[in-house]
Amino acid sequence: MSLAEQRAVGVTAPVTPTGYIHAEDSDALKAAVRRVADLDDAQVVFAAPVDVGWLREEDAVQQLIACLRLVKGPKAIMLGGQRDPLARHARAVDHLRRVIEEVPGAALLRTDLAAFGALAAGATFTAFGAGSRLRHIVAPGEKAESSKGFSMSPHVLFAELMDFFLGKTLADRFAGAPAPICGCAVCEGAWALDEFASNAGERPARAAAHNVAVLMEWLRTLTAITPGLARQQWWHERCRAAVERYPLMNAQLRQPDAFKVPQQLKRWALAAPASVANGANGQAPANRQRRS
């Protein structure tokens, strides 16, 4: 929908109908930025559906940042790639955080855990996709890859492990041991995580409500913290604690491979804030110093 059509129906912050920008397609990025920059309208949200390949190498990241900084209004970044885009490149998480920090008005849409990492880094706004198809975008002409077969149980957010699992998977993993009791605002200590083993009855709706309740609890905790380094430290510590929880959970279940740490979570756990990474001495990393 064009900007004029959006405004005609009452939209106060119209979003540009930007086409997909393939990895390192400098001409397409510059053309899109030039077109919205010429509008000189701070109320227009520049949609930036960029392939995650832009976050692979230093030169590409610098160019992306430089181009996005030319846009006056908010920049809604959407990462493209199959399944979990941020798991594809070793430095993608670090580079995403850098884009958010260095581009005024940067936001992140159609995402997952990165929504919280982006908010911690100072994103203007973000959106956590309600389903896997809304947590990333794919290039035009590509079919989104997904697990084969129809899901016979809902997806459930396991807060301790910071990942989604099929309810049937959780029931199988905890078949020989007591499952964790969920204390979120929906479950209220009355539901265990192995009780979502099918799509029967109210289970899908309750699982969806549980997922939202956990995410909102994280959001309230994060936004109650002073913006800046404190938020980044909170997010980093939460991710690190979750990664460390995996082997402990597997040992408790006596199943070495019961749960595997998602690649993106590993990378957030390794992406320590600058002061932490440098011994809390307040110095910026060398590559940041060169850009100043």
PDB file of N, CA and C in Angstrom, residues 179-196 202-203 206 210:
ATOM      1  N   ALA A 179       7.894 -32.303  35.322  1.00  0.00           N
ATOM      2  CA  ALA A 179       8.077 -31.145  34.442  1.00  0.00           C
ATOM      3  C   ALA A 179       8.016 -29.863  35.258  1.00  0.00           C
ATOM      4  N   PRO A 180       8.723 -28.830  34.806  1.00  0.00           N
ATOM      5  CA  PRO A 180       8.663 -27.541  35.511  1.00  0.00           C
ATOM      6  C   PRO A 180       7.241 -26.997  35.563  1.00  0.00           C
ATOM      7  N   ILE A 181       6.876 -26.463  36.704  1.00  0.00           N
ATOM      8  CA  ILE A 181       5.576 -25.814  36.863  1.00  0.00           C
ATOM      9  C   ILE A 181       5.736 -24.357  36.467  1.00  0.00           C
ATOM     10  N   CYS A 182       4.839 -23.869  35.609  1.00  0.00           N
ATOM     11  CA  CYS A 182       4.960 -22.494  35.125  1.00  0.00           C
ATOM     12  C   CYS A 182       4.250 -21.530  36.055  1.00  0.00           C
ATOM     13  N   GLY A 183       4.928 -20.458  36.426  1.00  0.00           N
ATOM     14  CA  GLY A 183       4.345 -19.465  37.315  1.00  0.00           C
ATOM     15  C   GLY A 183       3.964 -18.180  36.621  1.00  0.00           C
ATOM     16  N   CYS A 184       3.839 -18.209  35.268  1.00  0.00           N
ATOM     17  CA  CYS A 184       3.489 -16.993  34.543  1.00  0.00           C
ATOM     18  C   CYS A 184       2.080 -16.534  34.924  1.00  0.00           C
ATOM     19  N   ALA A 185       1.698 -15.357  34.477  1.00  0.00           N
ATOM     20  CA  ALA A 185       0.407 -14.778  34.850  1.00  0.00           C
ATOM     21  C   ALA A 185      -0.773 -15.578  34.339  1.00  0.00           C
ATOM     22  N   VAL A 186      -0.559 -16.447  33.363  1.00  0.00           N
ATOM     23  CA  VAL A 186      -1.634 -17.289  32.823  1.00  0.00           C
ATOM     24  C   VAL A 186      -1.677 -18.644  33.517  1.00  0.00           C
ATOM     25  N   CYS A 187      -0.531 -19.291  33.620  1.00  0.00           N
ATOM     26  CA  CYS A 187      -0.479 -20.629  34.228  1.00  0.00           C
ATOM     27  C   CYS A 187      -0.628 -20.568  35.751  1.00  0.00           C
ATOM     28  N   GLU A 188      -0.073 -19.535  36.379  1.00  0.00           N
ATOM     29  CA  GLU A 188      -0.216 -19.288  37.811  1.00  0.00           C
ATOM     30  C   GLU A 188       0.090 -20.507  38.679  1.00  0.00           C
ATOM     31  N   GLY A 189       1.101 -21.274  38.275  1.00  0.00           N
ATOM     32  CA  GLY A 189       1.497 -22.423  39.072  1.00  0.00           C
ATOM     33  C   GLY A 189       0.566 -23.607  38.992  1.00  0.00           C
ATOM     34  N   ALA A 190      -0.436 -23.534  38.110  1.00  0.00           N
ATOM     35  CA  ALA A 190      -1.408 -24.625  37.998  1.00  0.00           C
ATOM     36  C   ALA A 190      -1.138 -25.537  36.809  1.00  0.00           C
ATOM     37  N   TRP A 191      -0.266 -25.080  35.883  1.00  0.00           N
ATOM     38  CA  TRP A 191       0.024 -25.882  34.694  1.00  0.00           C
ATOM     39  C   TRP A 191       1.519 -26.178  34.643  1.00  0.00           C
ATOM     40  N   ALA A 192       1.843 -27.427  34.311  1.00  0.00           N
ATOM     41  CA  ALA A 192       3.230 -27.825  34.072  1.00  0.00           C
ATOM     42  C   ALA A 192       3.492 -27.763  32.569  1.00  0.00           C
ATOM     43  N   LEU A 193       4.751 -27.675  32.171  1.00  0.00           N
ATOM     44  CA  LEU A 193       5.079 -27.519  30.764  1.00  0.00           C
ATOM     45  C   LEU A 193       4.853 -28.784  29.937  1.00  0.00           C
ATOM     46  N   ASP A 194       4.542 -29.905  30.586  1.00  0.00           N
ATOM     47  CA  ASP A 194       4.271 -31.122  29.815  1.00  0.00           C
ATOM     48  C   ASP A 194       2.769 -31.330  29.586  1.00  0.00           C
ATOM     49  N   GLU A 195       1.965 -30.302  29.882  1.00  0.00           N
ATOM     50  CA  GLU A 195       0.514 -30.442  29.745  1.00  0.00           C
ATOM     51  C   GLU A 195      -0.028 -29.894  28.426  1.00  0.00           C
ATOM     52  N   PHE A 196       0.890 -29.596  27.486  1.00  0.00           N
ATOM     53  CA  PHE A 196       0.476 -29.067  26.183  1.00  0.00           C
ATOM     54  C   PHE A 196       0.784 -30.086  25.080  1.00  0.00           C
ATOM     55  N   GLU A 202      -8.603 -26.685  25.190  1.00  0.00           N
ATOM     56  CA  GLU A 202      -8.116 -25.316  25.350  1.00  0.00           C
ATOM     57  C   GLU A 202      -6.599 -25.202  25.282  1.00  0.00           C
ATOM     58  N   ARG A 203      -5.901 -26.302  25.008  1.00  0.00           N
ATOM     59  CA  ARG A 203      -4.437 -26.284  25.078  1.00  0.00           C
ATOM     60  C   ARG A 203      -3.786 -25.273  24.118  1.00  0.00           C
ATOM     61  N   ARG A 206      -4.385 -21.791  25.496  1.00  0.00           N
ATOM     62  CA  ARG A 206      -3.662 -21.582  26.750  1.00  0.00           C
ATOM     63  C   ARG A 206      -2.157 -21.464  26.492  1.00  0.00           C
ATOM     64  N   HIS A 210       0.067 -18.343  27.439  1.00  0.00           N
ATOM     65  CA  HIS A 210       1.290 -18.554  28.239  1.00  0.00           C
ATOM     66  C   HIS A 210       2.481 -17.869  27.579  1.00  0.00           C
TER      67      HIS A 210
END
